[in-house]
Amino acid sequence: MKKAREKMKTDTNQEVVRLEDVYKIYITGNEEVHALDGVSMTVQKGEFVAIMGPSGSGKSTLLNMIGCLDKPTKGRVFINGVDTSTLTDNELTRLRREAIGFVFQHYNLIPTLTALENVELPMIFRGLNDDERKRRAMELLRIVGLEREMNRKPNELSGGQQQRVGIARALANDPEILLCDEPTGNLDTKSGEIVMEILSKLNRERGVTLIVVTHDPAVSGFARRTVRIRDGRIIEG
Amino acid sequence: MYLELAKRNLIRTKMRSILAIIGIVIGVMAISSIGIFGEGLKNTVLENFRDVANEVIITPSYSGGYTTIEKTSLSKLEKVPYLESIIPVKSESALIQYKDRKTYVRIYGMERRSVEELFEIERGSSKLSGTCVVGSTLAERLNLRVGSKITIEGELFRVSAILKEEGARFDINPDNTLILSEKDYDDLFKTEGYSMILVKLENLDDIEQFKETVEKSINSRETKVRVFEMKTIIERITEAFNQINLFLIAIAGVSLLVAGVSILNIMLMSTMERTKEIGVMRAVGASRQTIMRIFLYEALLLGLIGSIMGGILSLLGGYFIMIAILQSAKYLFTISSLISILQGVSFGVVTAVISGFYPAFKASKLEPIDALRYE
Ligand SMILES: Nc1ncnc2c1ncn2[C@@H]1O[C@H](COP(=O)(O)OP(=O)(O)OP(=O)(O)O)[C@@H](O)[C@H]1O
Ligand SMILES: [Mg+2]
């Protein structure tokens, strides 16, 4: 951990995310929807950025673009300096697996797997061996305070607990960037606060770059920078 | 772990999985039990021929204008060194009478030791001298016993023995015939040549050489005799049965095809229902190949479970068909049954995997973002 912080210091000005004039245009019927309308932004290593804006403004689209889940209609997305449009599908998969962690509004845990197994999943995809996987998954569950619930299935956990499992899963392969789309959107204030505490602690102590989409001013309060977006354009930040 | 994931997904939609498995069980069972039965049927038929594979039948060349085999031809054959035995047979159709009943039967003339070599005696002794040996059907028909006196061409012969029933046989079927010694036969019919010579080879591999010898020594100027190998006949029968078998298995294969379609169907349903899950897995680092693998494992599991169960049950199925049609299940536990089962099982597994391929491919082709958005 100490090492990570040192690394963070030396790389303070390293860009982990860079968007250059990114457009995402959907054509529905004979209408063009500009979900993203020429977005350019950069995120430095170790930053905590909140993305805010009204519903339908393109927040999720932007986040998915950064997470290499979606491809821009126009413009370029760089992750750690690599132009993602030059990568093959397998290389993008690998990037998502090893450099990026996702936390979803609806948790999106795999219902057939226990909490522990859900956390193991990204490590299985990475090909980690059984022992190491289990050990690490348990440690992550301990960090989010769920070591006692590790053998429960998602439907045996509360929303807040499921989201914490989701965070542990996002951390499984020790990513540099954590992307959270309304991580507290489905939670009550108390559970939302616990989740935000965990996330900001990860940012502070481990130097994880955090990009959080939210409607909630309380959530953006944790962030060091807030990017405001409207109609697919950045209007502030 | 992927296998474990596949297993849990199958358990999640338990009823559906069970139905798919039942389909495969039925398909594999149909294929394997028909295979087992077919092999059993073939074996039952071939069992009559098994110990005569090294037999060669020499007949006159009727198309060459010969109705008998000359004595000189026989003596030439007798010089061939690698023969186990050589049995010359004369035969003629004649009217016989017992008490007040008359009937036409085929009469064979051969030596006593030939009778002993070719046939089994049910009752009496095979002594042939002024006496005759009769087949079981003929004995039954005329109500003959050992000691009965039959008139053949005006001469009186006592029955010295009655033969065991033989059933299907290619060389000589004695059931409805009467056998005299060669001398008595010659006295009655005054024939010169033989109507058939049965040759047994010491070694099956000598058959080509033997045929060549016959061509050179007997048929050199004109075709006097023809050579029929039992081996060829047996091969023909085997081939015919194999074809029938293949045809039956193909029909049974239709049920497996149906099972395959049902797997295709339920797996397509699963991919639809699990679209979002696929998106999540792609988001946390599953490659297209991994998604494909997870779905193929599901198909493989369905196929394996169904096929193995079907394979085991096909022993039962084979048993019942054999009992019903062949009245005997003695060919149930044979290597060929095992092969039939393995064949059915592998067909089942392959069908399942092929059926799973398209849904798996479809799942793997989903774009992560579309899959994640799916509700
Ligand atoms: N697949 C699609 N086809 C057509 N239009 C789409 C598609 N996906 C998103 N959009 C449109 O793009 C715009 C941005 O959507 P996005 O999901 O990014 O909004 P958002 O800011 O995340 O909203 P919310 O706060 O409600 O989650 C919206 O107008 C939406 O209707
Ligand atoms: Mg959104």
XYZ file of C-alpha atoms and ligand atoms in Angstrom:
644
model
C 0.000 0.000 0.000
C 2.857 2.305 0.830
C 4.346 1.484 -2.495
C 1.104 2.359 -4.229
C 1.020 5.752 -2.604
C 4.590 6.492 -3.547
C 3.824 5.519 -7.088
C 0.831 7.811 -6.986
C 2.988 10.729 -5.929
C 5.525 10.279 -8.658
C 2.820 9.883 -11.292
C 0.567 12.705 -10.157
C 0.343 14.178 -13.565
C -0.187 10.961 -15.381
C -3.341 10.895 -17.475
C -5.229 7.684 -17.033
C -8.226 8.777 -19.081
C -8.290 11.142 -22.023
C -11.265 11.807 -24.283
C -10.774 13.770 -27.489
C -13.875 15.242 -29.097
C -15.997 12.185 -28.484
C -19.414 11.852 -30.135
C -21.991 9.165 -29.646
C -24.825 9.518 -32.078
C -27.850 7.218 -32.091
C -30.177 7.201 -35.026
C -33.717 6.358 -34.020
C -36.195 6.547 -36.844
C -35.203 9.689 -38.708
C -33.973 11.472 -35.631
C -30.386 11.812 -34.499
C -29.741 11.641 -30.760
C -26.416 13.064 -29.715
C -25.879 11.203 -26.448
C -22.375 12.661 -26.407
C -21.797 15.778 -28.419
C -18.094 16.473 -28.644
C -16.814 15.623 -25.205
C -13.182 16.194 -24.321
C -11.824 15.584 -20.856
C -8.887 14.139 -18.984
C -8.638 12.390 -15.650
C -5.354 12.184 -13.780
C -4.203 9.178 -11.884
C -5.612 9.089 -8.377
C -8.338 11.651 -9.013
C -11.859 11.401 -7.641
C -14.232 12.818 -10.249
C -17.984 13.095 -9.946
C -20.058 13.328 -13.110
C -23.382 15.071 -12.625
C -26.184 16.120 -14.871
C -29.881 15.687 -15.541
C -31.376 12.416 -16.621
C -30.672 11.636 -20.253
C -27.746 14.036 -20.418
C -25.276 11.295 -21.380
C -23.597 10.431 -18.079
C -23.865 6.687 -18.444
C -22.862 6.898 -22.078
C -19.747 8.825 -21.080
C -18.867 6.349 -18.360
C -19.353 3.359 -20.671
C -17.112 5.055 -23.198
C -14.358 5.389 -20.604
C -14.927 1.775 -19.575
C -14.470 0.533 -23.151
C -17.920 -1.024 -23.092
C -19.094 1.308 -25.823
C -17.367 2.748 -28.861
C -17.582 6.389 -29.922
C -19.201 7.319 -33.203
C -16.449 9.880 -33.600
C -13.454 10.953 -31.536
C -10.935 9.004 -29.536
C -10.658 7.519 -26.064
C -7.233 6.955 -24.478
C -6.734 4.756 -21.443
C -3.272 4.989 -19.937
C -2.189 6.690 -23.122
C -3.419 3.898 -25.400
C -5.877 4.769 -28.154
C -8.651 2.255 -27.525
C -9.897 2.418 -31.121
C -6.729 0.572 -32.134
C -7.387 -2.358 -29.814
C -8.980 -5.675 -30.757
C -11.963 -7.022 -28.890
C -9.759 -9.319 -26.835
C -7.404 -6.476 -25.971
C -10.356 -4.342 -24.872
C -11.605 -7.237 -22.774
C -8.221 -7.483 -21.151
C -8.164 -3.759 -20.469
C -11.580 -3.970 -18.796
C -10.452 -6.972 -16.834
C -7.168 -5.607 -15.587
C -7.252 -1.804 -15.633
C -10.908 -1.006 -15.020
C -13.444 -1.925 -12.369
C -17.198 -1.386 -12.766
C -19.756 -0.703 -10.078
C -23.335 -0.656 -11.343
C -26.454 1.020 -10.042
C -28.318 -2.288 -10.030
C -25.327 -4.185 -8.563
C -25.519 -6.745 -11.385
C -24.230 -9.655 -9.367
C -24.507 -13.102 -10.949
C -27.483 -14.649 -9.112
C -26.221 -18.239 -9.243
C -22.943 -17.380 -7.551
C -22.273 -16.657 -3.883
C -20.814 -13.331 -2.764
C -17.363 -14.900 -2.663
C -17.727 -16.451 -6.108
C -18.970 -13.177 -7.561
C -15.815 -11.512 -6.330
C -13.759 -14.388 -7.716
C -15.300 -14.095 -11.176
C -12.988 -11.439 -12.692
C -10.030 -13.375 -11.330
C -11.359 -16.559 -12.933
C -11.504 -14.694 -16.226
C -7.919 -13.654 -15.621
C -6.925 -17.266 -15.016
C -5.792 -16.942 -11.417
C -5.470 -20.189 -9.495
C -8.025 -21.358 -7.007
C -6.159 -20.658 -3.760
C -4.996 -17.210 -4.656
C -8.438 -16.296 -5.943
C -10.187 -17.398 -2.766
C -7.661 -15.707 -0.544
C -7.924 -12.422 -2.389
C -11.734 -12.528 -2.673
C -12.012 -13.055 1.074
C -9.677 -10.186 1.751
C -11.735 -7.902 -0.493
C -14.939 -8.940 1.215
C -13.293 -8.148 4.516
C -12.433 -4.669 3.252
C -16.097 -4.011 2.390
C -17.136 -5.588 5.708
C -18.877 -8.684 4.365
C -16.613 -11.554 5.325
C -19.412 -13.197 7.289
C -21.807 -13.067 4.323
C -19.392 -14.530 1.823
C -21.329 -17.735 1.224
C -24.659 -16.051 0.615
C -26.249 -15.683 -2.769
C -27.144 -12.143 -3.954
C -30.851 -12.638 -3.204
C -29.914 -13.310 0.418
C -28.210 -9.926 0.747
C -29.590 -6.397 1.227
C -29.126 -3.805 -1.506
C -26.297 -2.128 0.369
C -24.575 -5.445 0.942
C -24.955 -6.396 -2.701
C -23.399 -3.108 -3.727
C -20.469 -3.750 -1.416
C -20.009 -7.139 -3.044
C -20.142 -5.264 -6.356
C -17.329 -3.007 -5.177
C -15.270 -5.973 -4.013
C -15.800 -7.566 -7.413
C -14.725 -4.354 -9.164
C -11.510 -4.416 -7.133
C -10.772 -8.063 -7.815
C -8.054 -7.545 -10.389
C -6.665 -4.474 -8.637
C -7.704 -1.939 -11.304
C -6.316 1.593 -11.558
C -9.672 3.044 -12.516
C -12.982 2.439 -10.787
C -16.090 3.472 -12.727
C -19.306 3.754 -10.738
C -22.660 4.497 -12.330
C -24.935 5.792 -9.587
C -23.512 3.391 -7.028
C -25.868 4.692 -4.364
C -28.831 5.235 -6.664
C -30.754 2.282 -5.276
C -29.666 2.604 -1.670
C -31.025 4.372 1.370
C -28.982 7.214 2.869
C -27.273 5.055 5.464
C -26.133 2.302 3.087
C -25.266 4.936 0.503
C -22.959 6.594 3.001
C -21.231 3.321 3.842
C -20.669 2.653 0.145
C -19.291 6.159 -0.416
C -17.006 5.823 2.617
C -15.560 2.660 1.171
C -15.095 4.202 -2.254
C -13.446 7.389 -1.061
C -11.227 5.415 1.273
C -10.080 3.347 -1.680
C -9.282 6.565 -3.489
C -7.425 8.086 -0.562
C -5.534 5.079 0.647
C -4.941 3.043 -2.461
C -4.778 5.763 -5.061
C -7.547 4.215 -7.139
C -8.769 6.650 -9.766
C -12.464 7.069 -9.111
C -15.089 8.288 -11.572
C -18.582 8.330 -10.137
C -21.792 9.218 -11.947
C -24.403 10.552 -9.564
C -27.472 12.698 -9.071
C -26.791 13.069 -5.419
C -24.957 16.209 -4.209
C -23.988 14.321 -1.053
C -22.074 11.882 -3.241
C -20.381 14.544 -5.321
C -19.362 16.149 -2.044
C -16.842 13.352 -1.600
C -15.257 14.153 -4.953
C -12.367 16.516 -5.574
C -13.712 17.555 -8.953
C -17.198 17.608 -10.396
C -17.865 17.446 -14.129
C -21.291 18.723 -15.137
C -22.856 17.534 -18.313
C -25.985 18.543 -20.210
C -27.279 17.366 -23.562
C -24.102 15.451 -24.171
C -21.792 18.362 -23.528
C -19.578 19.225 -20.605
C -20.682 22.508 -19.184
C -18.404 22.635 -16.182
C -15.242 20.904 -14.967
C -15.180 -23.320 -12.409
C -16.803 -22.673 -15.799
C -18.217 -26.157 -15.532
C -19.549 -25.303 -12.082
C -21.109 -22.142 -13.490
C -22.711 -24.167 -16.276
C -24.021 -26.679 -13.747
C -25.647 -23.976 -11.646
C -27.253 -22.395 -14.647
C -28.755 -25.731 -15.586
C -30.045 -26.176 -12.052
C -31.503 -22.669 -12.155
C -33.839 -23.748 -14.958
C -34.246 -27.252 -13.630
C -37.437 -28.303 -15.407
C -36.151 -27.132 -18.742
C -32.841 -28.919 -18.301
C -34.585 -32.121 -17.281
C -36.767 -32.031 -20.380
C -33.758 -31.464 -22.599
C -31.952 -34.340 -20.903
C -34.964 -36.612 -21.370
C -34.879 -35.805 -25.071
C -31.251 -36.827 -25.300
C -31.873 -39.944 -23.183
C -34.608 -41.062 -25.561
C -32.532 -40.317 -28.637
C -29.458 -42.124 -27.383
C -31.542 -45.001 -26.098
C -33.222 -45.411 -29.467
C -29.939 -45.402 -31.343
C -28.062 -47.627 -28.946
C -30.769 -50.205 -28.350
C -31.430 -50.546 -32.043
C -27.695 -50.868 -32.559
C -27.511 -53.539 -29.871
C -30.474 -55.382 -31.316
C -29.124 -55.168 -34.860
C -25.798 -56.620 -33.814
C -27.608 -59.331 -31.877
C -29.713 -60.180 -34.901
C -26.652 -60.342 -37.110
C -24.839 -62.558 -34.626
C -27.846 -64.846 -34.306
C -27.961 -65.336 -38.063
C -24.219 -65.641 -38.505
C -23.844 -68.094 -35.668
C -24.918 -70.853 -38.100
C -22.026 -70.014 -40.363
C -19.292 -69.240 -37.942
C -17.562 -72.651 -38.071
C -17.897 -72.966 -41.837
C -15.996 -69.857 -42.819
C -13.160 -71.982 -44.134
C -15.495 -74.005 -46.328
C -15.463 -73.838 -50.090
C -18.243 -75.253 -52.242
C -17.401 -76.505 -55.705
C -20.284 -76.967 -58.099
C -20.461 -77.889 -61.768
C -20.380 -74.946 -64.109
C -23.952 -75.091 -65.403
C -23.366 -72.186 -67.719
C -20.405 -74.079 -69.175
C -22.727 -76.992 -69.936
C -21.686 -79.222 -67.043
C -24.251 -80.807 -64.742
C -21.761 -82.867 -62.767
C -18.170 -82.655 -61.626
C -15.992 -85.265 -63.287
C -14.128 -87.879 -61.265
C -10.851 -86.653 -62.735
C -11.540 -83.214 -61.323
C -12.023 -84.751 -57.909
C -8.749 -86.612 -58.078
C -7.004 -83.387 -59.022
C -8.483 -81.696 -55.981
C -7.447 -84.555 -53.769
C -3.836 -83.809 -54.612
C -3.981 -80.304 -53.150
C -1.950 -80.552 -49.927
C -3.418 -77.889 -47.635
C -6.989 -79.140 -47.424
C -8.451 -80.173 -44.114
C -11.114 -82.321 -45.713
C -12.746 -82.946 -49.029
C -16.283 -84.275 -49.284
C -17.644 -85.266 -52.677
C -21.419 -85.371 -52.821
C -23.786 -86.791 -55.399
C -27.381 -85.776 -55.477
C -30.555 -86.474 -57.360
C -34.233 -85.981 -56.887
C -36.267 -89.180 -56.619
C -39.595 -90.614 -55.610
C -39.621 -92.549 -52.370
C -42.351 -94.541 -50.687
C -42.999 -95.392 -47.075
C -46.015 -97.554 -46.332
C -48.659 -96.043 -48.593
C -47.165 -92.534 -48.774
C -45.092 -91.322 -51.710
C -43.029 -88.174 -51.989
C -40.236 -86.619 -53.998
C -37.117 -85.839 -52.009
C -33.529 -84.904 -52.691
C -31.242 -87.852 -52.249
C -27.557 -87.482 -51.480
C -24.865 -90.046 -51.983
C -21.848 -89.732 -49.731
C -19.534 -91.682 -47.493
C -20.343 -92.512 -43.908
C -17.493 -90.392 -42.534
C -18.769 -87.449 -44.582
C -22.168 -87.783 -42.966
C -20.506 -87.796 -39.573
C -18.434 -84.804 -40.410
C -21.229 -82.711 -41.844
C -24.206 -83.551 -39.665
C -25.217 -84.494 -36.188
C -27.174 -87.637 -35.538
C -30.245 -87.463 -33.382
C -31.032 -91.169 -33.202
C -29.599 -94.397 -34.611
C -26.179 -95.030 -36.132
C -24.738 -93.596 -39.293
C -23.943 -97.004 -40.702
C -24.581 -96.778 -44.438
C -24.795 -100.021 -46.327
C -28.118 -100.975 -47.762
C -29.453 -98.468 -45.288
C -30.170 -94.761 -45.340
C -29.992 -91.697 -43.084
C -32.917 -89.266 -43.120
C -33.271 -85.619 -42.158
C -35.498 -84.546 -39.297
C -38.208 -82.829 -41.340
C -38.549 -85.768 -43.693
C -38.703 -88.171 -40.759
C -41.440 -86.133 -39.194
C -43.341 -85.795 -42.431
C -43.421 -89.490 -43.172
C -43.479 -90.578 -39.549
C -40.198 -92.443 -39.958
C -38.297 -94.185 -37.197
C -34.978 -95.905 -36.980
C -35.670 -99.266 -38.609
C -38.489 -98.071 -40.904
C -38.252 -99.510 -44.402
C -38.424 -97.116 -47.351
C -38.672 -97.919 -51.032
C -36.412 -95.860 -53.269
C -36.588 -96.438 -57.005
C -37.969 -99.916 -56.322
C -35.260 -100.888 -53.858
C -35.865 -101.329 -50.142
C -33.722 -99.397 -47.611
C -33.863 -99.482 -43.835
C -33.527 -96.183 -41.925
C -30.357 -96.409 -39.839
C -30.344 -92.915 -38.403
C -32.332 -89.698 -38.120
C -30.417 -86.405 -38.182
C -30.776 -83.429 -35.870
C -32.659 -80.445 -37.205
C -30.208 -78.026 -38.801
C -32.071 -74.870 -39.804
C -30.461 -72.367 -42.154
C -27.365 -73.738 -43.870
C -25.624 -72.872 -47.073
C -23.799 -76.005 -48.155
C -26.232 -78.857 -47.599
C -29.384 -78.599 -45.606
C -30.218 -82.196 -44.684
C -33.551 -81.565 -42.971
C -35.729 -82.657 -45.852
C -33.363 -85.127 -47.524
C -32.290 -88.704 -47.529
C -28.688 -89.899 -47.610
C -27.353 -93.113 -49.124
C -23.852 -94.480 -49.314
C -22.057 -93.628 -52.519
C -22.135 -97.244 -53.635
C -25.877 -97.713 -53.097
C -26.447 -94.382 -54.788
C -24.410 -95.394 -57.828
C -26.259 -98.703 -58.052
C -29.573 -96.861 -58.035
C -28.854 -93.876 -60.260
C -25.825 -95.009 -62.266
C -24.354 -91.509 -62.313
C -20.733 -90.835 -63.002
C -19.806 -87.399 -61.638
C -20.481 -85.472 -58.471
C -22.996 -82.724 -58.064
C -21.014 -80.924 -55.394
C -17.695 -81.057 -53.593
C -17.310 -79.517 -50.165
C -13.767 -78.525 -49.368
C -12.467 -77.346 -46.024
C -9.218 -75.440 -45.975
C -6.779 -75.760 -43.139
C -6.128 -72.070 -43.282
C -8.462 -69.301 -44.441
C -5.551 -67.451 -46.017
C -5.048 -70.251 -48.565
C -8.300 -69.445 -50.267
C -6.844 -67.372 -53.093
C -4.163 -69.931 -53.781
C -6.755 -72.676 -53.822
C -8.931 -70.821 -56.297
C -5.929 -70.324 -58.520
C -5.097 -74.017 -58.371
C -8.655 -74.907 -59.386
C -8.507 -72.501 -62.315
C -5.185 -73.927 -63.484
C -5.767 -77.623 -63.023
C -9.504 -78.041 -63.739
C -10.705 -74.962 -65.578
C -7.630 -74.495 -67.733
C -9.304 -75.283 -71.068
C -12.956 -74.716 -70.317
C -14.857 -73.710 -67.229
C -15.928 -76.989 -65.713
C -16.520 -76.000 -62.112
C -17.327 -72.977 -60.046
C -15.944 -72.154 -56.618
C -18.052 -70.547 -53.906
C -16.384 -69.476 -50.718
C -18.443 -69.388 -47.560
C -16.294 -66.494 -46.511
C -17.691 -64.331 -49.283
C -21.211 -65.388 -48.506
C -20.731 -64.588 -44.832
C -19.247 -61.251 -45.747
C -22.236 -60.482 -47.929
C -24.646 -61.320 -45.132
C -22.677 -59.248 -42.670
C -22.665 -56.357 -45.068
C -26.392 -56.606 -45.685
C -27.069 -56.625 -41.965
C -24.772 -53.695 -41.407
C -26.698 -51.735 -43.977
C -30.046 -52.587 -42.452
C -28.617 -51.634 -39.093
C -27.377 -48.315 -40.349
C -30.774 -47.595 -41.816
C -32.543 -48.407 -38.541
C -30.073 -46.301 -36.581
C -30.629 -43.430 -38.976
C -34.356 -43.640 -38.281
C -33.694 -43.700 -34.558
C -31.382 -40.758 -35.138
C -34.410 -38.619 -35.934
C -35.368 -38.696 -32.266
C -31.903 -37.443 -31.411
C -32.325 -34.695 -33.956
C -35.504 -33.643 -32.195
C -33.616 -33.628 -28.895
C -30.967 -31.476 -30.516
C -33.547 -28.966 -31.658
C -35.002 -28.814 -28.166
C -31.545 -28.100 -26.736
C -31.080 -25.394 -29.332
C -34.401 -23.969 -28.280
C -33.841 -23.924 -24.534
C -30.319 -22.587 -24.911
C -31.550 -19.765 -27.101
C -34.058 -18.994 -24.368
C -31.247 -19.000 -21.811
C -29.093 -16.637 -23.829
C -32.020 -14.258 -24.132
C -32.819 -14.406 -20.446
C -29.215 -14.051 -19.454
C -28.321 -11.269 -21.857
C -27.742 -8.851 -19.021
C -25.576 -11.362 -17.183
C -23.521 -11.829 -20.306
C -23.050 -8.069 -20.432
C -21.921 -8.012 -16.809
C -19.442 -10.797 -17.422
C -18.085 -9.029 -20.465
C -17.774 -5.839 -18.386
C -15.779 -7.539 -15.647
C -13.426 -9.171 -18.087
C -14.908 -12.206 -19.829
C -13.801 -12.520 -23.437
C -16.107 -13.668 -26.216
C -14.422 -17.055 -26.082
C -15.124 -17.336 -22.364
C -18.819 -16.597 -22.868
C -18.914 -19.161 -25.632
C -17.226 -21.687 -23.402
C -19.698 -21.192 -20.570
C -22.634 -21.862 -22.886
C -20.969 -24.762 -24.642
C -20.280 -26.347 -21.267
C -23.988 -26.188 -20.550
C -24.770 -27.991 -23.784
C -21.976 -30.459 -23.105
C -23.314 -31.182 -19.619
C -26.835 -31.734 -20.923
C -25.409 -33.998 -23.608
C -23.179 -35.958 -21.257
C -25.807 -36.541 -18.588
C -28.480 -37.455 -21.126
C -26.210 -39.628 -23.207
C -24.750 -41.588 -20.323
C -28.189 -42.234 -18.888
C -29.435 -43.155 -22.350
C -26.480 -45.455 -22.867
C -27.158 -47.334 -19.658
C -30.881 -47.546 -20.326
C -30.250 -48.779 -23.855
C -28.992 -52.050 -22.370
C -32.470 -52.432 -20.961
C -34.045 -51.396 -24.252
C -31.812 -53.751 -26.203
C -32.716 -56.556 -23.813
C -36.447 -56.087 -24.334
C -36.231 -55.847 -28.114
C -34.038 -58.934 -28.223
C -36.367 -60.916 -25.984
C -39.378 -59.776 -27.994
C -37.939 -60.509 -31.433
C -35.103 -62.999 -31.036
C -36.465 -64.736 -27.918
C -32.975 -64.656 -26.499
C -30.740 -61.982 -25.060
C -27.508 -63.922 -25.180
C -25.903 -61.319 -27.415
C -26.671 -58.465 -24.999
C -23.330 -58.285 -23.235
C -20.927 -58.294 -26.127
C -18.235 -56.017 -27.436
C -20.513 -54.959 -30.271
C -23.183 -53.908 -27.751
C -20.579 -51.836 -26.006
C -19.631 -50.289 -29.328
C -23.297 -49.549 -30.067
C -23.629 -47.857 -26.685
C -20.471 -45.829 -27.129
C -21.681 -44.896 -30.580
C -25.050 -43.728 -29.238
C -23.426 -41.847 -26.376
C -21.023 -40.045 -28.648
C -23.811 -39.182 -31.081
C -25.779 -37.790 -28.133
C -22.921 -35.669 -26.869
C -22.029 -34.423 -30.326
C -25.655 -33.539 -31.067
C -25.935 -31.591 -27.824
C -22.722 -29.686 -28.407
C -23.633 -28.883 -32.002
C -27.040 -27.672 -30.845
C -25.406 -25.553 -28.185
C -23.019 -24.046 -30.658
C -25.354 -21.535 -32.240
C -26.749 -20.147 -28.963
C -23.228 -19.998 -27.544
C -22.014 -18.217 -30.637
C -24.916 -15.799 -30.429
C -24.189 -15.105 -26.777
C -20.533 -14.488 -27.521
C -21.366 -12.060 -30.310
C -23.385 -9.735 -28.076
C -21.869 -6.300 -27.702
C -21.129 -5.667 -24.020
C -23.002 -2.385 -23.944
C -26.114 -3.795 -25.639
C -26.102 -6.769 -23.341
C -25.739 -4.576 -20.250
C -28.595 -2.310 -21.311
C -30.900 -5.262 -21.967
C -33.804 -5.461 -19.554
N -29.235 2.547 -27.464
C -29.727 3.802 -27.560
N -30.449 4.149 -28.631
C -30.927 5.417 -28.756
N -30.735 6.385 -27.848
C -30.019 6.067 -26.757
C -29.454 4.777 -26.563
N -28.788 4.779 -25.391
C -28.910 6.011 -24.884
N -29.632 6.791 -25.684
C -29.947 8.183 -25.488
O -28.763 8.852 -25.175
C -29.000 9.846 -24.204
C -28.056 9.684 -23.046
O -28.343 8.501 -22.339
P -27.615 8.112 -20.978
O -28.068 6.746 -20.598
O -26.183 8.320 -21.141
O -28.213 9.160 -19.970
P -27.907 9.373 -18.436
O -27.332 10.706 -18.291
O -27.132 8.228 -17.908
O -29.361 9.347 -17.809
P -29.862 8.786 -16.408
O -29.461 9.760 -15.385
O -31.306 8.706 -16.540
O -29.216 7.444 -16.215
C -30.453 9.747 -23.799
O -31.178 10.729 -24.463
C -30.864 8.393 -24.290
O -32.191 8.383 -24.681
Mg -27.424 6.622 -16.530
